[in-house]
Short mmCIF file of N, CA and C in Angstrom, two decimals:
data_model
loop_
_atom_site.label_atom_id
_atom_site.label_comp_id
_atom_site.label_asym_id
_atom_site.label_seq_id
_atom_site.Cartn_x
_atom_site.Cartn_y
_atom_site.Cartn_z
N SER A 10 -9.51 1.70 5.00
CA SER A 10 -8.12 1.69 5.38
C SER A 10 -7.89 2.70 6.49
N ASP A 11 -7.22 2.29 7.53
CA ASP A 11 -6.84 3.20 8.61
C ASP A 11 -5.44 3.69 8.32
N SER A 12 -5.11 4.86 8.85
CA SER A 12 -3.78 5.40 8.60
C SER A 12 -3.22 6.01 9.87
N TYR A 13 -1.92 6.10 9.92
CA TYR A 13 -1.23 6.78 10.99
C TYR A 13 -0.24 7.73 10.34
N ILE A 14 -0.38 9.00 10.64
CA ILE A 14 0.47 10.02 10.03
C ILE A 14 1.28 10.67 11.14
N SER A 15 2.56 10.89 10.88
CA SER A 15 3.44 11.39 11.92
C SER A 15 3.36 12.90 12.11
N GLY A 16 2.25 13.50 11.80
CA GLY A 16 2.10 14.93 12.03
C GLY A 16 2.46 15.73 10.80
N THR A 17 2.46 17.02 10.98
CA THR A 17 2.75 17.93 9.88
C THR A 17 4.23 17.89 9.53
N ALA A 18 4.51 17.86 8.26
CA ALA A 18 5.90 17.87 7.81
C ALA A 18 6.53 19.20 8.17
N LEU A 19 7.73 19.17 8.72
CA LEU A 19 8.46 20.39 9.03
C LEU A 19 9.04 20.98 7.76
N SER A 20 9.42 20.11 6.85
CA SER A 20 10.01 20.55 5.59
C SER A 20 8.93 20.65 4.53
N LYS A 21 8.87 21.76 3.87
CA LYS A 21 7.90 21.94 2.78
C LYS A 21 8.44 21.42 1.45
N THR A 22 9.72 21.06 1.42
CA THR A 22 10.32 20.62 0.17
C THR A 22 10.48 19.10 0.07
N LEU A 23 10.44 18.40 1.19
CA LEU A 23 10.61 16.95 1.16
C LEU A 23 9.30 16.24 0.86
N PRO A 24 9.37 15.14 0.12
CA PRO A 24 8.14 14.38 -0.13
C PRO A 24 7.68 13.68 1.15
N THR A 25 6.43 13.32 1.19
CA THR A 25 5.91 12.49 2.28
C THR A 25 6.32 11.06 2.01
N VAL A 26 6.79 10.35 3.03
CA VAL A 26 7.11 8.93 2.92
C VAL A 26 5.83 8.16 3.22
N LEU A 27 5.40 7.34 2.28
CA LEU A 27 4.21 6.52 2.44
C LEU A 27 4.65 5.08 2.63
N PHE A 28 4.31 4.49 3.79
CA PHE A 28 4.70 3.12 4.08
C PHE A 28 3.53 2.18 3.84
N LEU A 29 3.78 1.12 3.05
CA LEU A 29 2.78 0.10 2.77
C LEU A 29 3.31 -1.24 3.28
N HIS A 30 2.61 -1.79 4.24
CA HIS A 30 3.08 -2.98 4.96
C HIS A 30 2.91 -4.28 4.18
N GLY A 31 3.53 -5.32 4.70
CA GLY A 31 3.45 -6.64 4.11
C GLY A 31 2.34 -7.48 4.71
N TYR A 32 2.27 -8.76 4.30
CA TYR A 32 1.26 -9.67 4.82
C TYR A 32 1.47 -9.86 6.32
N GLY A 33 0.38 -9.78 7.06
CA GLY A 33 0.45 -9.96 8.51
C GLY A 33 0.95 -8.73 9.23
N GLY A 34 1.31 -7.69 8.51
CA GLY A 34 1.82 -6.47 9.13
C GLY A 34 0.72 -5.45 9.34
N SER A 35 1.15 -4.23 9.63
CA SER A 35 0.21 -3.14 9.82
C SER A 35 0.95 -1.81 9.67
N SER A 36 0.21 -0.76 9.83
CA SER A 36 0.81 0.58 9.75
C SER A 36 1.86 0.78 10.83
N LEU A 37 1.76 0.03 11.91
CA LEU A 37 2.73 0.17 13.00
C LEU A 37 4.11 -0.36 12.65
N ASP A 38 4.22 -1.12 11.56
CA ASP A 38 5.52 -1.64 11.14
C ASP A 38 6.49 -0.52 10.77
N ALA A 39 5.97 0.67 10.53
CA ALA A 39 6.83 1.81 10.17
C ALA A 39 7.32 2.57 11.40
N GLN A 40 7.02 2.07 12.58
CA GLN A 40 7.38 2.79 13.80
C GLN A 40 8.88 3.03 13.93
N GLY A 41 9.69 2.06 13.49
CA GLY A 41 11.14 2.22 13.56
C GLY A 41 11.63 3.40 12.74
N VAL A 42 11.05 3.58 11.56
CA VAL A 42 11.41 4.73 10.72
C VAL A 42 10.91 6.00 11.37
N ARG A 43 9.67 5.97 11.82
CA ARG A 43 9.02 7.14 12.42
C ARG A 43 9.81 7.68 13.61
N GLU A 44 10.43 6.78 14.37
CA GLU A 44 11.15 7.18 15.59
C GLU A 44 12.65 7.36 15.39
N ALA A 45 13.16 7.06 14.21
CA ALA A 45 14.60 7.17 13.95
C ALA A 45 15.03 8.64 14.04
N PRO A 46 16.05 8.93 14.86
CA PRO A 46 16.50 10.32 15.03
C PRO A 46 16.82 11.03 13.72
N LYS A 47 17.48 10.35 12.79
CA LYS A 47 17.83 10.98 11.51
C LYS A 47 16.58 11.32 10.70
N PHE A 48 15.58 10.45 10.77
CA PHE A 48 14.34 10.74 10.05
C PHE A 48 13.64 11.94 10.68
N ILE A 49 13.57 11.96 11.99
CA ILE A 49 12.94 13.09 12.69
C ILE A 49 13.65 14.39 12.36
N GLU A 50 14.98 14.35 12.38
CA GLU A 50 15.78 15.55 12.07
C GLU A 50 15.55 16.05 10.64
N SER A 51 15.21 15.14 9.74
CA SER A 51 15.02 15.55 8.35
C SER A 51 13.82 16.47 8.17
N GLY A 52 12.86 16.38 9.07
CA GLY A 52 11.65 17.18 8.95
C GLY A 52 10.62 16.58 8.02
N ALA A 53 10.88 15.38 7.54
CA ALA A 53 9.94 14.71 6.63
C ALA A 53 8.76 14.15 7.41
N ARG A 54 7.70 13.88 6.70
CA ARG A 54 6.50 13.28 7.29
C ARG A 54 6.40 11.86 6.78
N ILE A 55 5.90 10.97 7.63
CA ILE A 55 5.65 9.59 7.20
C ILE A 55 4.18 9.27 7.46
N CYS A 56 3.61 8.58 6.51
CA CYS A 56 2.22 8.13 6.62
C CYS A 56 2.24 6.62 6.39
N SER A 57 1.62 5.88 7.27
CA SER A 57 1.51 4.44 7.07
C SER A 57 0.03 4.07 7.12
N ILE A 58 -0.34 3.13 6.29
CA ILE A 58 -1.75 2.81 6.09
C ILE A 58 -1.98 1.31 6.30
N ASP A 59 -3.07 0.97 6.98
CA ASP A 59 -3.50 -0.42 7.12
C ASP A 59 -4.41 -0.77 5.95
N ARG A 60 -4.06 -1.84 5.22
CA ARG A 60 -4.96 -2.33 4.18
C ARG A 60 -6.18 -2.96 4.85
N PRO A 61 -7.28 -3.13 4.11
CA PRO A 61 -8.46 -3.78 4.70
C PRO A 61 -8.11 -5.13 5.32
N GLY A 62 -8.55 -5.33 6.56
CA GLY A 62 -8.32 -6.58 7.26
C GLY A 62 -6.99 -6.67 7.98
N TYR A 63 -6.18 -5.66 7.90
CA TYR A 63 -4.86 -5.64 8.55
C TYR A 63 -4.86 -4.57 9.63
N GLY A 64 -3.93 -4.71 10.58
CA GLY A 64 -3.84 -3.72 11.64
C GLY A 64 -5.18 -3.61 12.33
N TRP A 65 -5.69 -2.40 12.38
CA TRP A 65 -6.98 -2.18 13.04
C TRP A 65 -8.05 -1.76 12.06
N SER A 66 -7.81 -1.94 10.77
CA SER A 66 -8.80 -1.53 9.79
C SER A 66 -9.88 -2.60 9.65
N GLN A 67 -10.99 -2.17 9.10
CA GLN A 67 -12.08 -3.08 8.82
C GLN A 67 -11.67 -4.01 7.69
N GLY A 68 -12.13 -5.23 7.72
CA GLY A 68 -11.81 -6.17 6.66
C GLY A 68 -12.66 -5.94 5.43
N TYR A 69 -12.79 -6.96 4.63
CA TYR A 69 -13.56 -6.87 3.38
C TYR A 69 -15.04 -7.19 3.58
N GLN A 70 -15.51 -7.28 4.82
CA GLN A 70 -16.89 -7.68 5.06
C GLN A 70 -17.89 -6.77 4.36
N SER A 71 -17.59 -5.48 4.25
CA SER A 71 -18.55 -4.54 3.66
C SER A 71 -18.29 -4.29 2.17
N THR A 72 -17.41 -5.07 1.57
CA THR A 72 -17.13 -4.88 0.14
C THR A 72 -17.59 -6.10 -0.65
N SER A 73 -17.95 -5.87 -1.88
CA SER A 73 -18.36 -6.98 -2.73
C SER A 73 -17.13 -7.74 -3.21
N ASN A 74 -17.34 -8.94 -3.70
CA ASN A 74 -16.23 -9.76 -4.18
C ASN A 74 -15.44 -9.10 -5.29
N ASP A 75 -16.12 -8.31 -6.14
CA ASP A 75 -15.41 -7.68 -7.25
C ASP A 75 -14.58 -6.47 -6.80
N GLN A 76 -14.65 -6.12 -5.52
CA GLN A 76 -13.82 -5.04 -4.99
C GLN A 76 -12.61 -5.56 -4.20
N GLN A 77 -12.49 -6.86 -4.09
CA GLN A 77 -11.43 -7.44 -3.28
C GLN A 77 -10.18 -7.68 -4.11
N HIS A 78 -9.53 -6.57 -4.49
CA HIS A 78 -8.31 -6.63 -5.28
C HIS A 78 -7.48 -5.39 -4.97
N PHE A 79 -6.23 -5.40 -5.38
CA PHE A 79 -5.34 -4.29 -5.05
C PHE A 79 -5.72 -2.99 -5.78
N GLY A 80 -6.42 -3.08 -6.89
CA GLY A 80 -6.90 -1.87 -7.55
C GLY A 80 -7.85 -1.11 -6.64
N TYR A 81 -8.75 -1.84 -5.98
CA TYR A 81 -9.67 -1.23 -5.03
C TYR A 81 -8.92 -0.68 -3.82
N VAL A 82 -7.94 -1.43 -3.33
CA VAL A 82 -7.14 -0.98 -2.18
C VAL A 82 -6.39 0.30 -2.55
N ALA A 83 -5.91 0.40 -3.79
CA ALA A 83 -5.24 1.61 -4.25
C ALA A 83 -6.19 2.80 -4.22
N GLU A 84 -7.43 2.59 -4.68
CA GLU A 84 -8.43 3.67 -4.64
C GLU A 84 -8.69 4.11 -3.21
N LEU A 85 -8.82 3.15 -2.29
CA LEU A 85 -9.00 3.48 -0.87
C LEU A 85 -7.82 4.28 -0.34
N THR A 86 -6.63 3.88 -0.73
CA THR A 86 -5.41 4.56 -0.28
C THR A 86 -5.42 6.01 -0.73
N LEU A 87 -5.78 6.26 -1.98
CA LEU A 87 -5.82 7.64 -2.46
C LEU A 87 -6.88 8.45 -1.72
N GLU A 88 -8.02 7.82 -1.40
CA GLU A 88 -9.05 8.51 -0.60
C GLU A 88 -8.51 8.91 0.76
N VAL A 89 -7.79 7.98 1.42
CA VAL A 89 -7.23 8.25 2.75
C VAL A 89 -6.19 9.37 2.67
N LEU A 90 -5.33 9.32 1.66
CA LEU A 90 -4.32 10.36 1.51
C LEU A 90 -4.98 11.73 1.33
N LYS A 91 -5.96 11.80 0.43
CA LYS A 91 -6.62 13.07 0.16
C LYS A 91 -7.35 13.57 1.41
N LYS A 92 -8.04 12.68 2.09
CA LYS A 92 -8.79 13.02 3.31
C LYS A 92 -7.86 13.62 4.38
N ASN A 93 -6.62 13.15 4.41
CA ASN A 93 -5.65 13.61 5.41
C ASN A 93 -4.75 14.73 4.89
N GLY A 94 -5.06 15.27 3.74
CA GLY A 94 -4.30 16.40 3.20
C GLY A 94 -2.92 16.04 2.70
N ILE A 95 -2.71 14.76 2.38
CA ILE A 95 -1.41 14.34 1.87
C ILE A 95 -1.49 14.32 0.35
N ILE A 96 -0.94 15.37 -0.23
CA ILE A 96 -0.91 15.50 -1.68
C ILE A 96 0.50 15.91 -2.07
N GLY A 97 0.79 15.86 -3.35
CA GLY A 97 2.11 16.26 -3.82
C GLY A 97 3.05 15.08 -3.94
N ASP A 98 4.31 15.33 -3.63
CA ASP A 98 5.37 14.33 -3.82
C ASP A 98 5.33 13.23 -2.76
N LEU A 99 5.52 12.00 -3.24
CA LEU A 99 5.57 10.83 -2.36
C LEU A 99 6.82 10.02 -2.62
N VAL A 100 7.36 9.42 -1.57
CA VAL A 100 8.33 8.33 -1.68
C VAL A 100 7.63 7.15 -1.04
N ILE A 101 7.47 6.07 -1.79
CA ILE A 101 6.77 4.90 -1.27
C ILE A 101 7.78 3.90 -0.73
N LEU A 102 7.64 3.57 0.54
CA LEU A 102 8.45 2.56 1.24
C LEU A 102 7.53 1.37 1.45
N PHE A 103 7.90 0.22 0.89
CA PHE A 103 6.99 -0.91 1.00
C PHE A 103 7.73 -2.19 1.37
N HIS A 104 6.99 -3.06 2.05
CA HIS A 104 7.55 -4.32 2.53
C HIS A 104 6.72 -5.49 2.00
N SER A 105 7.39 -6.52 1.54
CA SER A 105 6.79 -7.79 1.17
C SER A 105 5.56 -7.62 0.28
N LEU A 106 4.39 -8.03 0.76
CA LEU A 106 3.16 -7.97 -0.02
C LEU A 106 2.78 -6.52 -0.34
N GLY A 107 3.37 -5.57 0.34
CA GLY A 107 3.18 -4.16 0.00
C GLY A 107 3.63 -3.85 -1.42
N GLY A 108 4.42 -4.73 -2.02
CA GLY A 108 4.83 -4.57 -3.41
C GLY A 108 3.64 -4.60 -4.36
N TYR A 109 2.68 -5.49 -4.11
CA TYR A 109 1.47 -5.54 -4.92
C TYR A 109 0.66 -4.25 -4.74
N HIS A 110 0.54 -3.82 -3.49
CA HIS A 110 -0.17 -2.58 -3.17
C HIS A 110 0.49 -1.41 -3.89
N THR A 111 1.81 -1.37 -3.89
CA THR A 111 2.55 -0.28 -4.52
C THR A 111 2.33 -0.25 -6.03
N LEU A 112 2.38 -1.41 -6.68
CA LEU A 112 2.16 -1.46 -8.13
C LEU A 112 0.77 -0.93 -8.48
N ALA A 113 -0.24 -1.36 -7.73
CA ALA A 113 -1.60 -0.91 -8.00
C ALA A 113 -1.75 0.58 -7.69
N LEU A 114 -1.12 1.04 -6.61
CA LEU A 114 -1.19 2.45 -6.24
C LEU A 114 -0.53 3.33 -7.29
N TYR A 115 0.64 2.93 -7.76
CA TYR A 115 1.32 3.70 -8.79
C TYR A 115 0.46 3.80 -10.05
N SER A 116 -0.17 2.70 -10.42
CA SER A 116 -1.05 2.69 -11.58
C SER A 116 -2.22 3.65 -11.38
N ALA A 117 -2.81 3.66 -10.18
CA ALA A 117 -3.93 4.56 -9.88
C ALA A 117 -3.49 6.02 -9.92
N ILE A 118 -2.29 6.30 -9.42
CA ILE A 118 -1.77 7.67 -9.44
C ILE A 118 -1.54 8.12 -10.88
N GLN A 119 -1.01 7.23 -11.71
CA GLN A 119 -0.78 7.58 -13.12
C GLN A 119 -2.10 7.85 -13.84
N LYS A 120 -3.12 7.02 -13.55
CA LYS A 120 -4.44 7.23 -14.17
C LYS A 120 -5.03 8.57 -13.71
N GLU A 121 -4.87 8.89 -12.44
CA GLU A 121 -5.39 10.15 -11.90
C GLU A 121 -4.67 11.33 -12.56
N LYS A 122 -3.37 11.18 -12.74
CA LYS A 122 -2.57 12.22 -13.38
C LYS A 122 -3.01 12.45 -14.84
N LEU A 123 -3.22 11.36 -15.58
CA LEU A 123 -3.68 11.48 -16.97
C LEU A 123 -5.06 12.14 -17.05
N GLN A 124 -5.92 11.79 -16.11
CA GLN A 124 -7.26 12.38 -16.08
C GLN A 124 -7.17 13.88 -15.78
N ALA A 125 -6.29 14.27 -14.88
CA ALA A 125 -6.11 15.69 -14.55
C ALA A 125 -5.62 16.46 -15.79
N ILE A 126 -4.68 15.90 -16.50
CA ILE A 126 -4.14 16.55 -17.70
C ILE A 126 -5.24 16.65 -18.77
N LYS A 127 -6.04 15.59 -18.89
CA LYS A 127 -7.16 15.59 -19.84
C LYS A 127 -8.16 16.69 -19.49
N ASN A 128 -8.29 16.99 -18.19
CA ASN A 128 -9.21 18.04 -17.73
C ASN A 128 -8.58 19.43 -17.77
N GLY A 129 -7.38 19.54 -18.36
CA GLY A 129 -6.76 20.84 -18.53
C GLY A 129 -5.88 21.29 -17.38
N GLN A 130 -5.61 20.41 -16.43
CA GLN A 130 -4.71 20.75 -15.32
C GLN A 130 -3.29 20.36 -15.70
N ASN A 131 -2.31 21.00 -15.07
CA ASN A 131 -0.91 20.72 -15.39
C ASN A 131 -0.44 19.37 -14.89
N ALA A 132 -0.94 18.97 -13.73
CA ALA A 132 -0.45 17.72 -13.12
C ALA A 132 -1.55 17.13 -12.26
N GLY A 133 -1.32 15.93 -11.80
CA GLY A 133 -2.27 15.27 -10.91
C GLY A 133 -2.04 15.68 -9.46
N THR A 134 -2.75 15.04 -8.58
CA THR A 134 -2.69 15.33 -7.15
C THR A 134 -1.40 14.83 -6.53
N TRP A 135 -0.89 13.70 -7.02
CA TRP A 135 0.31 13.08 -6.45
C TRP A 135 1.37 12.86 -7.51
N SER A 136 2.61 12.79 -7.05
CA SER A 136 3.72 12.45 -7.93
C SER A 136 4.67 11.55 -7.14
N VAL A 137 4.93 10.37 -7.66
CA VAL A 137 5.83 9.43 -6.98
C VAL A 137 7.26 9.80 -7.37
N ARG A 138 8.06 10.21 -6.38
CA ARG A 138 9.44 10.63 -6.61
C ARG A 138 10.44 9.52 -6.38
N GLY A 139 10.03 8.46 -5.72
CA GLY A 139 10.93 7.34 -5.49
C GLY A 139 10.21 6.22 -4.77
N MET A 140 10.83 5.05 -4.78
CA MET A 140 10.29 3.88 -4.09
C MET A 140 11.43 3.14 -3.43
N VAL A 141 11.14 2.58 -2.26
CA VAL A 141 12.13 1.77 -1.54
C VAL A 141 11.46 0.45 -1.20
N ALA A 142 12.01 -0.64 -1.73
CA ALA A 142 11.46 -1.97 -1.49
C ALA A 142 12.26 -2.66 -0.40
N VAL A 143 11.54 -3.26 0.55
CA VAL A 143 12.18 -4.04 1.61
C VAL A 143 11.61 -5.45 1.52
N ASP A 144 12.45 -6.41 1.11
CA ASP A 144 12.01 -7.80 0.95
C ASP A 144 10.69 -7.87 0.19
N SER A 145 10.62 -7.18 -0.91
CA SER A 145 9.36 -7.02 -1.62
C SER A 145 8.96 -8.26 -2.40
N MET A 146 7.66 -8.43 -2.48
CA MET A 146 7.06 -9.51 -3.23
C MET A 146 6.26 -8.86 -4.35
N VAL A 147 6.58 -9.17 -5.57
CA VAL A 147 5.85 -8.64 -6.72
C VAL A 147 5.62 -9.76 -7.72
N PRO A 148 4.65 -9.58 -8.62
CA PRO A 148 4.41 -10.62 -9.63
C PRO A 148 5.68 -10.87 -10.45
N GLN A 149 5.92 -12.09 -10.77
CA GLN A 149 7.09 -12.49 -11.57
C GLN A 149 8.38 -11.89 -11.01
N TRP A 150 8.56 -11.96 -9.71
CA TRP A 150 9.74 -11.37 -9.09
C TRP A 150 11.02 -11.92 -9.69
N GLN A 151 10.97 -13.16 -10.15
CA GLN A 151 12.17 -13.75 -10.73
C GLN A 151 12.49 -13.16 -12.10
N GLU A 152 11.51 -12.47 -12.71
CA GLU A 152 11.71 -11.81 -14.00
C GLU A 152 11.47 -10.31 -13.78
N TYR A 153 12.39 -9.64 -13.10
CA TYR A 153 12.20 -8.27 -12.66
C TYR A 153 11.97 -7.27 -13.79
N ASN A 154 12.34 -7.61 -15.01
CA ASN A 154 12.21 -6.68 -16.12
C ASN A 154 10.95 -6.95 -16.95
N TYR A 155 10.02 -7.70 -16.40
CA TYR A 155 8.80 -8.11 -17.08
C TYR A 155 7.72 -7.04 -16.89
N GLU A 156 6.98 -6.69 -17.94
CA GLU A 156 5.90 -5.71 -17.82
C GLU A 156 4.81 -6.29 -16.91
N ARG A 157 4.44 -5.54 -15.88
CA ARG A 157 3.51 -6.04 -14.88
C ARG A 157 2.10 -5.50 -15.10
N LYS A 158 1.17 -6.43 -15.32
CA LYS A 158 -0.22 -6.05 -15.50
C LYS A 158 -1.10 -6.77 -14.48
N GLU A 159 -0.51 -7.57 -13.62
CA GLU A 159 -1.25 -8.44 -12.72
C GLU A 159 -2.07 -7.70 -11.67
N CYS A 160 -1.74 -6.44 -11.39
CA CYS A 160 -2.45 -5.71 -10.34
C CYS A 160 -3.61 -4.90 -10.88
N SER A 161 -3.88 -5.02 -12.14
CA SER A 161 -4.96 -4.26 -12.75
C SER A 161 -6.30 -4.82 -12.30
N LYS A 162 -7.23 -3.93 -11.97
CA LYS A 162 -8.56 -4.38 -11.58
C LYS A 162 -9.36 -4.84 -12.80
N ASP A 163 -8.83 -4.59 -13.99
CA ASP A 163 -9.52 -4.95 -15.22
C ASP A 163 -9.29 -6.40 -15.64
N LEU A 164 -8.33 -7.06 -15.02
CA LEU A 164 -8.03 -8.45 -15.38
C LEU A 164 -9.05 -9.39 -14.75
N PRO A 165 -9.41 -10.48 -15.45
CA PRO A 165 -10.34 -11.44 -14.84
C PRO A 165 -9.68 -12.17 -13.68
N VAL A 166 -10.48 -12.55 -12.70
CA VAL A 166 -9.97 -13.31 -11.56
C VAL A 166 -9.73 -14.73 -12.02
N THR A 167 -8.53 -15.24 -11.73
CA THR A 167 -8.20 -16.60 -12.12
C THR A 167 -7.80 -17.40 -10.89
N ASN A 168 -7.70 -18.70 -11.04
CA ASN A 168 -7.31 -19.56 -9.93
C ASN A 168 -5.87 -19.25 -9.54
N SER A 169 -5.66 -18.96 -8.27
CA SER A 169 -4.33 -18.60 -7.80
C SER A 169 -3.76 -19.63 -6.83
N GLY A 170 -4.24 -20.86 -6.92
CA GLY A 170 -3.74 -21.88 -6.01
C GLY A 170 -4.40 -21.78 -4.65
N TRP A 171 -3.77 -22.28 -3.62
CA TRP A 171 -4.37 -22.31 -2.29
C TRP A 171 -4.03 -21.09 -1.44
N PHE A 172 -2.89 -20.41 -1.71
CA PHE A 172 -2.41 -19.37 -0.80
C PHE A 172 -3.35 -18.17 -0.71
N TRP A 173 -3.69 -17.54 -1.85
CA TRP A 173 -4.48 -16.31 -1.80
C TRP A 173 -5.91 -16.56 -1.33
N PRO A 174 -6.56 -17.66 -1.73
CA PRO A 174 -7.87 -17.93 -1.14
C PRO A 174 -7.79 -18.08 0.39
N ALA A 175 -6.72 -18.70 0.88
CA ALA A 175 -6.54 -18.84 2.32
C ALA A 175 -6.34 -17.47 2.98
N VAL A 176 -5.57 -16.61 2.33
CA VAL A 176 -5.34 -15.26 2.85
C VAL A 176 -6.65 -14.51 2.98
N ARG A 177 -7.53 -14.64 1.99
CA ARG A 177 -8.83 -13.95 2.02
C ARG A 177 -9.70 -14.41 3.18
N ILE A 178 -9.52 -15.63 3.63
CA ILE A 178 -10.30 -16.15 4.76
C ILE A 178 -9.63 -15.79 6.08
N VAL A 179 -8.33 -16.02 6.18
CA VAL A 179 -7.62 -15.85 7.45
C VAL A 179 -7.44 -14.38 7.84
N THR A 180 -7.08 -13.52 6.91
CA THR A 180 -6.77 -12.13 7.24
C THR A 180 -7.95 -11.39 7.87
N PRO A 181 -9.16 -11.41 7.28
CA PRO A 181 -10.26 -10.69 7.91
C PRO A 181 -10.64 -11.23 9.29
N SER A 182 -10.26 -12.48 9.58
CA SER A 182 -10.59 -13.05 10.88
C SER A 182 -9.82 -12.38 12.01
N GLY A 183 -8.73 -11.67 11.67
CA GLY A 183 -7.92 -11.03 12.69
C GLY A 183 -6.82 -11.93 13.22
N LEU A 184 -6.75 -13.17 12.76
CA LEU A 184 -5.73 -14.11 13.25
C LEU A 184 -4.31 -13.58 13.06
N PRO A 185 -3.93 -13.08 11.86
CA PRO A 185 -2.56 -12.55 11.74
C PRO A 185 -2.29 -11.41 12.72
N ARG A 186 -3.28 -10.55 12.92
CA ARG A 186 -3.15 -9.44 13.86
C ARG A 186 -2.89 -9.96 15.27
N LEU A 187 -3.64 -10.98 15.69
CA LEU A 187 -3.48 -11.57 17.01
C LEU A 187 -2.11 -12.23 17.16
N VAL A 188 -1.70 -12.99 16.15
CA VAL A 188 -0.42 -13.69 16.19
C VAL A 188 0.73 -12.69 16.32
N TYR A 189 0.71 -11.65 15.49
CA TYR A 189 1.79 -10.66 15.53
C TYR A 189 1.74 -9.81 16.79
N ALA A 190 0.54 -9.53 17.30
CA ALA A 190 0.43 -8.75 18.53
C ALA A 190 1.02 -9.51 19.72
N ARG A 191 1.05 -10.84 19.62
CA ARG A 191 1.62 -11.67 20.69
C ARG A 191 3.13 -11.81 20.58
N GLY A 192 3.72 -11.20 19.56
CA GLY A 192 5.17 -11.22 19.46
C GLY A 192 5.73 -12.32 18.58
N TYR A 193 4.90 -12.95 17.77
CA TYR A 193 5.35 -14.01 16.88
C TYR A 193 6.45 -13.52 15.95
N GLY A 194 7.48 -14.28 15.82
CA GLY A 194 8.54 -13.97 14.87
C GLY A 194 9.34 -12.73 15.19
N GLY A 195 9.31 -12.30 16.45
CA GLY A 195 10.08 -11.14 16.85
C GLY A 195 9.39 -9.81 16.63
N PHE A 196 8.16 -9.82 16.11
CA PHE A 196 7.44 -8.56 15.88
C PHE A 196 6.91 -8.02 17.19
#
């Protein structure tokens, strides 16, 4: 996963805003927030990350089939955050398919926190202080109060129709990146 971080936070008390893009998007989709005068004045930091095969990140070519799930992407995200010194409080801003990424990431953060406590530490590396969904897509979106287990890496892979298998083929090819770079749909 590649990331773009808006520099050092001016405020030591504000959480870092973590942006997770939707299908066909990239870390650059957060540019409007990054450049907004009110956001800049706040002194907050924003970090946006490209999932594998999106933006300018490497696709899934170097990963095995059993790693091609949002649980693995969540682990990669935590590695990128740690590598870039982004620890502590987070507010997750996510768009569309970034909802799946967010659910898996939150689960990974909770597991990391429980492991830290089990090891005698007071807290984990990260704490999610809030989330902002923009046109989000999540499992069973029509049943918003349903317990969500679909993003777990422990669940068996099942037939998901034609859409997700197509996404796995098209996304690593770079086609969505090319289409959006050409200005498709106003992007």
